[in-house]
Tab-separated table of N, CA and C in Angstrom:
chain	number	residue	atom	x	y	z
A	54	MET	N	190.824	102.603	67.796
A	54	MET	CA	191.905	103.550	67.634
A	54	MET	C	191.299	104.947	67.525
A	55	SER	N	191.702	105.801	68.407
A	55	SER	CA	191.204	107.179	68.419
A	55	SER	C	192.036	108.036	67.465
A	56	PRO	N	191.512	109.203	67.067
A	56	PRO	CA	192.302	110.100	66.222
A	56	PRO	C	193.644	110.484	66.854
A	57	ALA	N	193.686	110.684	68.168
A	57	ALA	CA	194.948	111.041	68.829
A	57	ALA	C	195.942	109.879	68.779
A	58	LYS	N	195.466	108.668	69.021
A	58	LYS	CA	196.325	107.488	68.967
A	58	LYS	C	196.817	107.258	67.533
A	59	PHE	N	195.954	107.486	66.564
A	59	PHE	CA	196.322	107.336	65.163
A	59	PHE	C	197.405	108.341	64.785
A	60	SER	N	197.266	109.571	65.247
A	60	SER	CA	198.257	110.599	64.953
A	60	SER	C	199.624	110.216	65.529
A	61	LYS	N	199.623	109.685	66.737
A	61	LYS	CA	200.877	109.233	67.362
A	61	LYS	C	201.459	108.062	66.571
A	62	PHE	N	200.605	107.123	66.149
A	62	PHE	CA	201.030	105.997	65.335
A	62	PHE	C	201.716	106.492	64.062
A	63	LEU	N	201.090	107.460	63.377
A	63	LEU	CA	201.679	107.992	62.149
A	63	LEU	C	203.028	108.638	62.424
A	64	LEU	N	203.109	109.418	63.467
A	64	LEU	CA	204.352	110.103	63.795
A	64	LEU	C	205.487	109.108	64.005
A	65	VAL	N	205.199	107.993	64.665
A	65	VAL	CA	206.225	106.997	64.977
A	65	VAL	C	206.480	106.045	63.812
A	66	LYS	N	205.414	105.513	63.191
A	66	LYS	CA	205.548	104.456	62.194
A	66	LYS	C	205.545	104.938	60.740
A	67	LEU	N	204.827	106.022	60.456
A	67	LEU	CA	204.727	106.557	59.089
A	67	LEU	C	204.902	108.080	59.105
A	68	PRO	N	206.092	108.546	59.477
A	68	PRO	CA	206.264	110.002	59.641
A	68	PRO	C	205.991	110.808	58.375
A	69	ILE	N	206.194	110.229	57.202
A	69	ILE	CA	205.923	110.973	55.975
A	69	ILE	C	204.432	111.283	55.835
A	70	ALA	N	203.569	110.355	56.247
A	70	ALA	CA	202.127	110.609	56.212
A	70	ALA	C	201.752	111.680	57.232
A	71	TRP	N	202.388	111.635	58.394
A	71	TRP	CA	202.119	112.646	59.424
A	71	TRP	C	202.548	114.018	58.928
A	72	LEU	N	203.755	114.095	58.327
A	72	LEU	CA	204.243	115.377	57.804
A	72	LEU	C	203.352	115.903	56.678
A	73	ALA	N	202.810	114.997	55.875
A	73	ALA	CA	201.924	115.405	54.778
A	73	ALA	C	200.569	115.876	55.291
A	74	GLY	N	200.270	115.603	56.571
A	74	GLY	CA	199.028	116.096	57.162
A	74	GLY	C	197.882	115.112	57.164
A	75	VAL	N	198.152	113.829	56.934
A	75	VAL	CA	197.087	112.827	56.967
A	75	VAL	C	196.622	112.661	58.413
A	76	ARG	N	195.320	112.738	58.626
A	76	ARG	CA	194.757	112.614	59.969
A	76	ARG	C	193.511	111.730	59.929
A	77	LEU	N	193.231	111.077	61.038
A	77	LEU	CA	192.013	110.271	61.161
A	77	LEU	C	190.887	111.180	61.615
A	78	GLN	N	189.815	111.219	60.844
A	78	GLN	CA	188.651	112.031	61.189
A	78	GLN	C	187.694	111.251	62.077
A	79	GLN	N	187.354	110.019	61.644
A	79	GLN	CA	186.431	109.185	62.418
A	79	GLN	C	186.615	107.734	62.034
A	80	ILE	N	186.233	106.858	62.963
A	80	ILE	CA	186.261	105.423	62.706
A	80	ILE	C	185.104	104.781	63.455
A	81	SER	N	184.468	103.808	62.797
A	81	SER	CA	183.379	103.050	63.415
A	81	SER	C	183.531	101.599	62.976
A	82	ASP	N	182.562	100.770	63.322
A	82	ASP	CA	182.616	99.365	62.922
A	82	ASP	C	182.519	99.181	61.412
A	83	THR	N	181.929	100.140	60.725
A	83	THR	CA	181.694	99.963	59.300
A	83	THR	C	182.490	100.895	58.395
A	84	GLU	N	183.004	101.986	58.926
A	84	GLU	CA	183.720	102.915	58.060
A	84	GLU	C	184.766	103.716	58.810
A	85	ALA	N	185.689	104.269	58.031
A	85	ALA	CA	186.711	105.166	58.577
A	85	ALA	C	186.952	106.280	57.575
A	86	THR	N	187.232	107.457	58.106
A	86	THR	CA	187.506	108.624	57.275
A	86	THR	C	188.802	109.263	57.712
A	87	THR	N	189.689	109.477	56.740
A	87	THR	CA	190.915	110.217	56.979
A	87	THR	C	190.818	111.529	56.209
A	88	THR	N	191.615	112.498	56.608
A	88	THR	CA	191.613	113.792	55.927
A	88	THR	C	193.046	114.206	55.613
A	89	VAL	N	193.154	115.083	54.650
A	89	VAL	CA	194.425	115.728	54.336
A	89	VAL	C	194.100	117.093	53.730
A	90	LYS	N	194.918	118.074	54.070
A	90	LYS	CA	194.724	119.430	53.554
A	90	LYS	C	195.840	119.764	52.572
A	91	LEU	N	195.505	120.615	51.624
A	91	LEU	CA	196.503	121.132	50.703
A	91	LEU	C	197.397	122.097	51.471
A	92	HIS	N	198.674	121.808	51.512
A	92	HIS	CA	199.665	122.724	52.081
A	92	HIS	C	201.012	122.396	51.459
A	93	ARG	N	202.032	123.066	51.861
A	93	ARG	CA	203.350	122.934	51.246
A	93	ARG	C	203.858	121.496	51.196
A	94	MET	N	203.600	120.702	52.228
A	94	MET	CA	204.116	119.338	52.297
A	94	MET	C	203.231	118.323	51.559
A	95	SER	N	202.060	118.733	51.110
A	95	SER	CA	201.160	117.781	50.436
A	95	SER	C	200.898	118.136	48.974
A	96	GLN	N	201.429	119.259	48.513
A	96	GLN	CA	201.051	119.710	47.173
A	96	GLN	C	202.038	119.274	46.092
A	97	ASN	N	201.522	119.244	44.885
A	97	ASN	CA	202.341	119.000	43.697
A	97	ASN	C	202.631	120.353	43.031
A	98	PRO	N	203.383	120.383	41.948
A	98	PRO	CA	203.674	121.672	41.293
A	98	PRO	C	202.448	122.380	40.717
A	99	PHE	N	201.318	121.686	40.639
A	99	PHE	CA	200.107	122.264	40.054
A	99	PHE	C	199.150	122.789	41.123
A	100	ARG	N	199.648	122.902	42.340
A	100	ARG	CA	198.903	123.443	43.482
A	100	ARG	C	197.650	122.647	43.810
A	101	SER	N	197.792	121.344	43.739
A	101	SER	CA	196.740	120.452	44.212
A	101	SER	C	197.421	119.365	45.043
A	102	ILE	N	196.624	118.559	45.738
A	102	ILE	CA	197.195	117.520	46.594
A	102	ILE	C	197.806	116.434	45.716
A	103	PHE	N	199.062	116.168	45.953
A	103	PHE	CA	199.829	115.181	45.199
A	103	PHE	C	199.131	113.828	45.260
A	104	TRP	N	199.118	113.112	44.151
A	104	TRP	CA	198.398	111.830	44.087
A	104	TRP	C	198.892	110.847	45.142
A	105	ALA	N	200.179	110.853	45.455
A	105	ALA	CA	200.714	109.911	46.450
A	105	ALA	C	200.215	110.246	47.853
A	106	VAL	N	200.024	111.519	48.147
A	106	VAL	CA	199.468	111.916	49.445
A	106	VAL	C	198.008	111.482	49.525
A	107	GLN	N	197.271	111.651	48.433
A	107	GLN	CA	195.898	111.142	48.403
A	107	GLN	C	195.900	109.635	48.632
A	108	GLY	N	196.841	108.941	48.022
A	108	GLY	CA	196.942	107.497	48.186
A	108	GLY	C	197.235	107.086	49.618
A	109	MET	N	198.097	107.843	50.297
A	109	MET	CA	198.373	107.536	51.712
A	109	MET	C	197.111	107.686	52.549
A	110	ALA	N	196.397	108.776	52.344
A	110	ALA	CA	195.165	109.006	53.113
A	110	ALA	C	194.134	107.930	52.804
A	111	ALA	N	194.017	107.557	51.536
A	111	ALA	CA	193.051	106.531	51.140
A	111	ALA	C	193.427	105.172	51.720
A	112	GLU	N	194.699	104.789	51.591
A	112	GLU	CA	195.132	103.490	52.124
A	112	GLU	C	194.913	103.419	53.630
A	113	LEU	N	195.227	104.484	54.321
A	113	LEU	CA	195.075	104.475	55.775
A	113	LEU	C	193.619	104.418	56.208
A	114	SER	N	192.698	104.923	55.378
A	114	SER	CA	191.276	104.803	55.734
A	114	SER	C	190.820	103.350	55.677
A	115	THR	N	191.517	102.525	54.910
A	115	THR	CA	191.206	101.093	54.881
A	115	THR	C	192.004	100.359	55.952
A	116	GLY	N	193.296	100.645	56.038
A	116	GLY	CA	194.172	99.935	56.968
A	116	GLY	C	193.873	100.176	58.425
A	117	VAL	N	193.413	101.378	58.773
A	117	VAL	CA	193.127	101.659	60.183
A	117	VAL	C	192.009	100.763	60.695
A	118	GLN	N	191.103	100.366	59.807
A	118	GLN	CA	190.033	99.455	60.217
A	118	GLN	C	190.602	98.072	60.532
A	119	LEU	N	191.584	97.631	59.747
A	119	LEU	CA	192.236	96.349	60.028
A	119	LEU	C	192.953	96.403	61.375
A	120	PHE	N	193.662	97.492	61.644
A	120	PHE	CA	194.340	97.649	62.936
A	120	PHE	C	193.339	97.637	64.086
A	121	ARG	N	192.221	98.288	63.875
A	121	ARG	CA	191.189	98.340	64.921
A	121	ARG	C	190.653	96.947	65.240
A	122	TYR	N	190.340	96.171	64.208
A	122	TYR	CA	189.822	94.820	64.426
A	122	TYR	C	190.881	93.922	65.060
A	123	MET	N	192.131	94.091	64.653
A	123	MET	CA	193.203	93.304	65.238
A	123	MET	C	193.320	93.624	66.738
A	124	GLU	N	193.248	94.896	67.068
A	124	GLU	CA	193.320	95.329	68.464
A	124	GLU	C	192.138	94.784	69.269
A	125	GLN	N	190.942	94.829	68.700
A	125	GLN	CA	189.745	94.343	69.396
A	125	GLN	C	189.764	92.835	69.595
A	126	SER	N	190.285	92.097	68.617
A	126	SER	CA	190.255	90.639	68.689
A	126	SER	C	191.364	90.071	69.572
A	127	GLY	N	192.431	90.816	69.756
A	127	GLY	CA	193.567	90.310	70.508
A	127	GLY	C	194.416	89.334	69.706
A	128	ARG	N	194.067	89.139	68.457
A	128	ARG	CA	194.812	88.238	67.579
A	128	ARG	C	195.837	89.037	66.782
A	129	GLN	N	196.816	88.317	66.261
A	129	GLN	CA	197.818	88.967	65.424
A	129	GLN	C	197.644	88.524	63.983
A	130	TYR	N	197.787	89.491	63.098
A	130	TYR	CA	197.634	89.244	61.675
A	130	TYR	C	198.800	89.878	60.925
A	131	SER	N	199.083	89.321	59.783
A	131	SER	CA	200.001	89.920	58.833
A	131	SER	C	199.130	90.552	57.756
A	132	MET	N	199.403	91.801	57.418
A	132	MET	CA	198.584	92.514	56.441
A	132	MET	C	199.493	93.152	55.407
A	133	LEU	N	199.103	93.058	54.146
A	133	LEU	CA	199.927	93.592	53.074
A	133	LEU	C	199.035	94.030	51.920
A	134	VAL	N	199.290	95.212	51.392
A	134	VAL	CA	198.596	95.639	50.177
A	134	VAL	C	199.288	94.951	49.011
A	135	THR	N	198.519	94.176	48.236
A	135	THR	CA	199.085	93.436	47.114
A	135	THR	C	198.744	94.057	45.764
A	136	GLU	N	197.774	94.961	45.768
A	136	GLU	CA	197.395	95.628	44.526
A	136	GLU	C	196.729	96.950	44.862
A	137	GLN	N	196.922	97.933	43.995
A	137	GLN	CA	196.309	99.245	44.185
A	137	GLN	C	195.933	99.805	42.826
A	138	GLN	N	194.789	100.476	42.782
A	138	GLN	CA	194.313	101.108	41.556
A	138	GLN	C	193.674	102.430	41.959
A	139	ALA	N	193.826	103.445	41.125
A	139	ALA	CA	193.255	104.751	41.454
A	139	ALA	C	192.668	105.429	40.218
A	140	PHE	N	191.636	106.228	40.473
A	140	PHE	CA	190.997	107.033	39.444
A	140	PHE	C	190.863	108.454	39.988
A	141	PHE	N	191.191	109.430	39.164
A	141	PHE	CA	191.142	110.832	39.580
A	141	PHE	C	190.140	111.567	38.704
A	142	SER	N	189.250	112.313	39.324
A	142	SER	CA	188.184	112.957	38.563
A	142	SER	C	188.154	114.474	38.697
A	143	LYS	N	188.894	115.016	39.657
A	143	LYS	CA	188.873	116.459	39.872
A	143	LYS	C	190.132	116.841	40.633
A	144	LYS	N	190.601	118.057	40.426
A	144	LYS	CA	191.767	118.562	41.142
A	144	LYS	C	191.460	118.590	42.640
A	145	ALA	N	192.343	118.018	43.431
A	145	ALA	CA	192.147	117.959	44.888
A	145	ALA	C	192.793	119.179	45.536
A	146	VAL	N	191.958	120.092	45.999
A	146	VAL	CA	192.450	121.297	46.674
A	146	VAL	C	191.694	121.470	47.987
A	147	GLY	N	192.221	122.300	48.857
A	147	GLY	CA	191.568	122.522	50.149
A	147	GLY	C	191.734	121.320	51.050
A	148	ARG	N	190.669	120.960	51.744
A	148	ARG	CA	190.668	119.811	52.649
A	148	ARG	C	189.877	118.686	51.996
A	149	CYS	N	190.477	117.502	51.921
A	149	CYS	CA	189.806	116.356	51.312
A	149	CYS	C	189.652	115.244	52.338
A	150	GLU	N	188.541	114.541	52.233
A	150	GLU	CA	188.254	113.388	53.086
A	150	GLU	C	188.304	112.125	52.244
A	151	PHE	N	188.841	111.050	52.848
A	151	PHE	CA	188.894	109.743	52.197
A	151	PHE	C	188.155	108.761	53.085
A	152	THR	N	187.072	108.207	52.551
A	152	THR	CA	186.195	107.349	53.347
A	152	THR	C	186.136	105.950	52.766
A	153	CYS	N	186.370	104.975	53.645
A	153	CYS	CA	186.208	103.568	53.304
A	153	CYS	C	185.015	103.044	54.094
A	154	THR	N	184.031	102.519	53.388
A	154	THR	CA	182.824	101.992	54.037
A	154	THR	C	182.787	100.462	54.010
A	155	ASP	N	183.943	99.845	53.843
A	155	ASP	CA	184.023	98.389	53.730
A	155	ASP	C	184.462	97.722	55.033
A	156	GLY	N	184.221	98.361	56.156
A	156	GLY	CA	184.655	97.832	57.443
A	156	GLY	C	184.153	96.441	57.749
A	157	GLU	N	182.910	96.172	57.451
A	157	GLU	CA	182.349	94.848	57.738
A	157	GLU	C	183.011	93.781	56.863
A	158	LEU	N	183.279	94.098	55.611
A	158	LEU	CA	183.964	93.157	54.720
A	158	LEU	C	185.379	92.863	55.221
A	159	LEU	N	186.065	93.887	55.705
A	159	LEU	CA	187.407	93.704	56.254
A	159	LEU	C	187.370	92.808	57.496
A	160	ARG	N	186.392	93.043	58.359
A	160	ARG	CA	186.270	92.219	59.565
A	160	ARG	C	186.007	90.765	59.193
A	161	GLN	N	185.121	90.549	58.232
A	161	GLN	CA	184.815	89.187	57.794
A	161	GLN	C	186.051	88.497	57.217
A	162	ALA	N	186.851	89.223	56.452
A	162	ALA	CA	188.068	88.638	55.879
A	162	ALA	C	189.056	88.264	56.977
A	163	MET	N	189.144	89.093	58.010
A	163	MET	CA	190.041	88.771	59.120
A	163	MET	C	189.548	87.538	59.868
A	164	GLU	N	188.248	87.440	60.086
A	164	GLU	CA	187.686	86.264	60.762
A	164	GLU	C	187.922	85.005	59.929
A	165	GLU	N	187.719	85.110	58.624
A	165	GLU	CA	187.927	83.956	57.738
A	165	GLU	C	189.401	83.532	57.735
A	166	ALA	N	190.307	84.499	57.748
A	166	ALA	CA	191.743	84.176	57.810
A	166	ALA	C	192.070	83.424	59.089
A	167	PHE	N	191.458	83.839	60.188
A	167	PHE	CA	191.700	83.174	61.465
A	167	PHE	C	191.092	81.777	61.489
A	168	GLU	N	189.843	81.663	61.057
A	168	GLU	CA	189.132	80.379	61.102
A	168	GLU	C	189.721	79.351	60.136
A	169	SER	N	190.044	79.778	58.928
A	169	SER	CA	190.516	78.837	57.906
A	169	SER	C	192.024	78.603	57.959
A	170	LYS	N	192.740	79.478	58.667
A	170	LYS	CA	194.208	79.408	58.732
A	170	LYS	C	194.846	79.563	57.355
A	171	THR	N	194.120	80.193	56.434
A	171	THR	CA	194.662	80.475	55.107
A	171	THR	C	194.571	81.977	54.843
A	172	PRO	N	195.524	82.515	54.100
A	172	PRO	CA	195.482	83.948	53.781
A	172	PRO	C	194.226	84.296	52.988
A	173	GLN	N	193.708	85.467	53.242
A	173	GLN	CA	192.522	85.963	52.538
A	173	GLN	C	192.895	87.243	51.796
A	174	SER	N	192.340	87.410	50.618
A	174	SER	CA	192.514	88.647	49.860
A	174	SER	C	191.171	89.333	49.760
A	175	ILE	N	191.194	90.642	49.938
A	175	ILE	CA	189.952	91.399	49.843
A	175	ILE	C	190.238	92.740	49.177
A	176	ARG	N	189.353	93.117	48.257
A	176	ARG	CA	189.473	94.395	47.554
A	176	ARG	C	188.484	95.372	48.166
A	177	VAL	N	189.003	96.512	48.611
A	177	VAL	CA	188.168	97.540	49.230
A	177	VAL	C	188.453	98.881	48.561
A	178	SER	N	187.558	99.826	48.787
A	178	SER	CA	187.728	101.134	48.160
A	178	SER	C	187.702	102.250	49.188
A	179	SER	N	188.280	103.371	48.783
A	179	SER	CA	188.237	104.598	49.564
A	179	SER	C	187.956	105.734	48.592
A	180	VAL	N	186.922	106.506	48.889
A	180	VAL	CA	186.503	107.604	48.019
A	180	VAL	C	186.965	108.922	48.619
A	181	GLY	N	187.652	109.706	47.794
A	181	GLY	CA	188.110	111.028	48.211
A	181	GLY	C	187.161	112.101	47.737
A	182	THR	N	186.742	112.964	48.662
A	182	THR	CA	185.849	114.073	48.318
A	182	THR	C	186.446	115.384	48.816
A	183	ASP	N	186.115	116.460	48.132
A	183	ASP	CA	186.596	117.776	48.557
A	183	ASP	C	185.578	118.429	49.494
A	184	GLU	N	185.841	119.670	49.856
A	184	GLU	CA	184.977	120.374	50.809
A	184	GLU	C	183.561	120.587	50.290
A	185	SER	N	183.370	120.566	48.967
A	185	SER	CA	182.034	120.704	48.389
A	185	SER	C	181.298	119.384	48.319
A	186	GLY	N	181.989	118.293	48.663
A	186	GLY	CA	181.384	116.973	48.566
A	186	GLY	C	181.576	116.325	47.204
A	187	ASP	N	182.312	116.988	46.319
A	187	ASP	CA	182.585	116.429	44.994
A	187	ASP	C	183.683	115.374	45.077
A	188	ARG	N	183.521	114.304	44.318
A	188	ARG	CA	184.523	113.234	44.277
A	188	ARG	C	185.759	113.744	43.544
A	189	VAL	N	186.921	113.583	44.188
A	189	VAL	CA	188.183	113.957	43.545
A	189	VAL	C	188.961	112.724	43.101
A	190	SER	N	188.799	111.626	43.830
A	190	SER	CA	189.511	110.397	43.474
A	190	SER	C	188.849	109.200	44.142
A	191	GLU	N	189.158	108.037	43.596
A	191	GLU	CA	188.721	106.796	44.224
A	191	GLU	C	189.871	105.799	44.114
A	192	PHE	N	190.198	105.208	45.234
A	192	PHE	CA	191.293	104.240	45.307
A	192	PHE	C	190.740	102.869	45.648
A	193	PHE	N	191.340	101.857	45.048
A	193	PHE	CA	191.009	100.466	45.348
A	193	PHE	C	192.281	99.782	45.848
A	194	PHE	N	192.165	99.089	46.960
A	194	PHE	CA	193.288	98.367	47.545
A	194	PHE	C	192.910	96.913	47.731
A	195	THR	N	193.797	96.021	47.339
A	195	THR	CA	193.624	94.611	47.636
A	195	THR	C	194.560	94.291	48.793
A	196	TRP	N	193.959	93.912	49.906
A	196	TRP	CA	194.712	93.543	51.103
A	196	TRP	C	194.817	92.029	51.189
A	197	SER	N	195.999	91.542	51.520
A	197	SER	CA	196.196	90.148	51.856
A	197	SER	C	196.283	90.083	53.378
A	198	ILE	N	195.465	89.236	53.978
A	198	ILE	CA	195.376	89.141	55.436
A	198	ILE	C	195.652	87.700	55.845
A	199	LYS	N	196.584	87.534	56.773
A	199	LYS	CA	196.941	86.185	57.239
A	199	LYS	C	197.017	86.214	58.757
A	200	ALA	N	196.346	85.253	59.394
A	200	ALA	CA	196.432	85.131	60.856
A	200	ALA	C	197.810	84.592	61.209
A	201	ARG	N	198.393	85.131	62.284
A	201	ARG	CA	199.718	84.682	62.738
A	201	ARG	C	199.585	84.050	64.106
A	202	ASP	N	200.510	83.146	64.389
A	202	ASP	CA	200.615	82.613	65.747
A	202	ASP	C	201.179	83.710	66.625
A	203	LYS	N	200.703	83.787	67.862
A	203	LYS	CA	201.192	84.809	68.776
A	203	LYS	C	202.648	84.579	69.159
A	204	GLN	N	203.066	83.326	69.196
A	204	GLN	CA	204.434	83.012	69.581
A	204	GLN	C	205.340	83.123	68.380
A	205	LYS	N	206.539	83.599	68.622
A	205	LYS	CA	207.520	83.706	67.535
A	205	LYS	C	208.725	82.867	67.845
């Protein structure tokens, strides 16, 4: 999934994330990075990036990897976030990046779901950093992944 394709996906499927300015910076086999900037649609009353906008960017840095593997494998999966936890350490201002480096773990969970025909749960993280490289937040998501039959 390219950044342009991701942006179109957000516009169609998650317009609130697109309006908030969440964008895909990069994606590889092992990691993905999304970004969001502080602006009128992403800020809270304290002039920092609203925690929910940070959460959207963080979740998408994990979920886009699942979409990528699903697209590459040609298989269909059901994916659902079953748990989320977040820690905030600094006011998020300017442009922030959210990076998930658990791509290989996500791929393995998808393969195990397909091979075992049983749902798999996996906990992954996304770290948010500001323009100085300082950590502003860290999110943990537990994804439930289940292989689906192609026929409905």
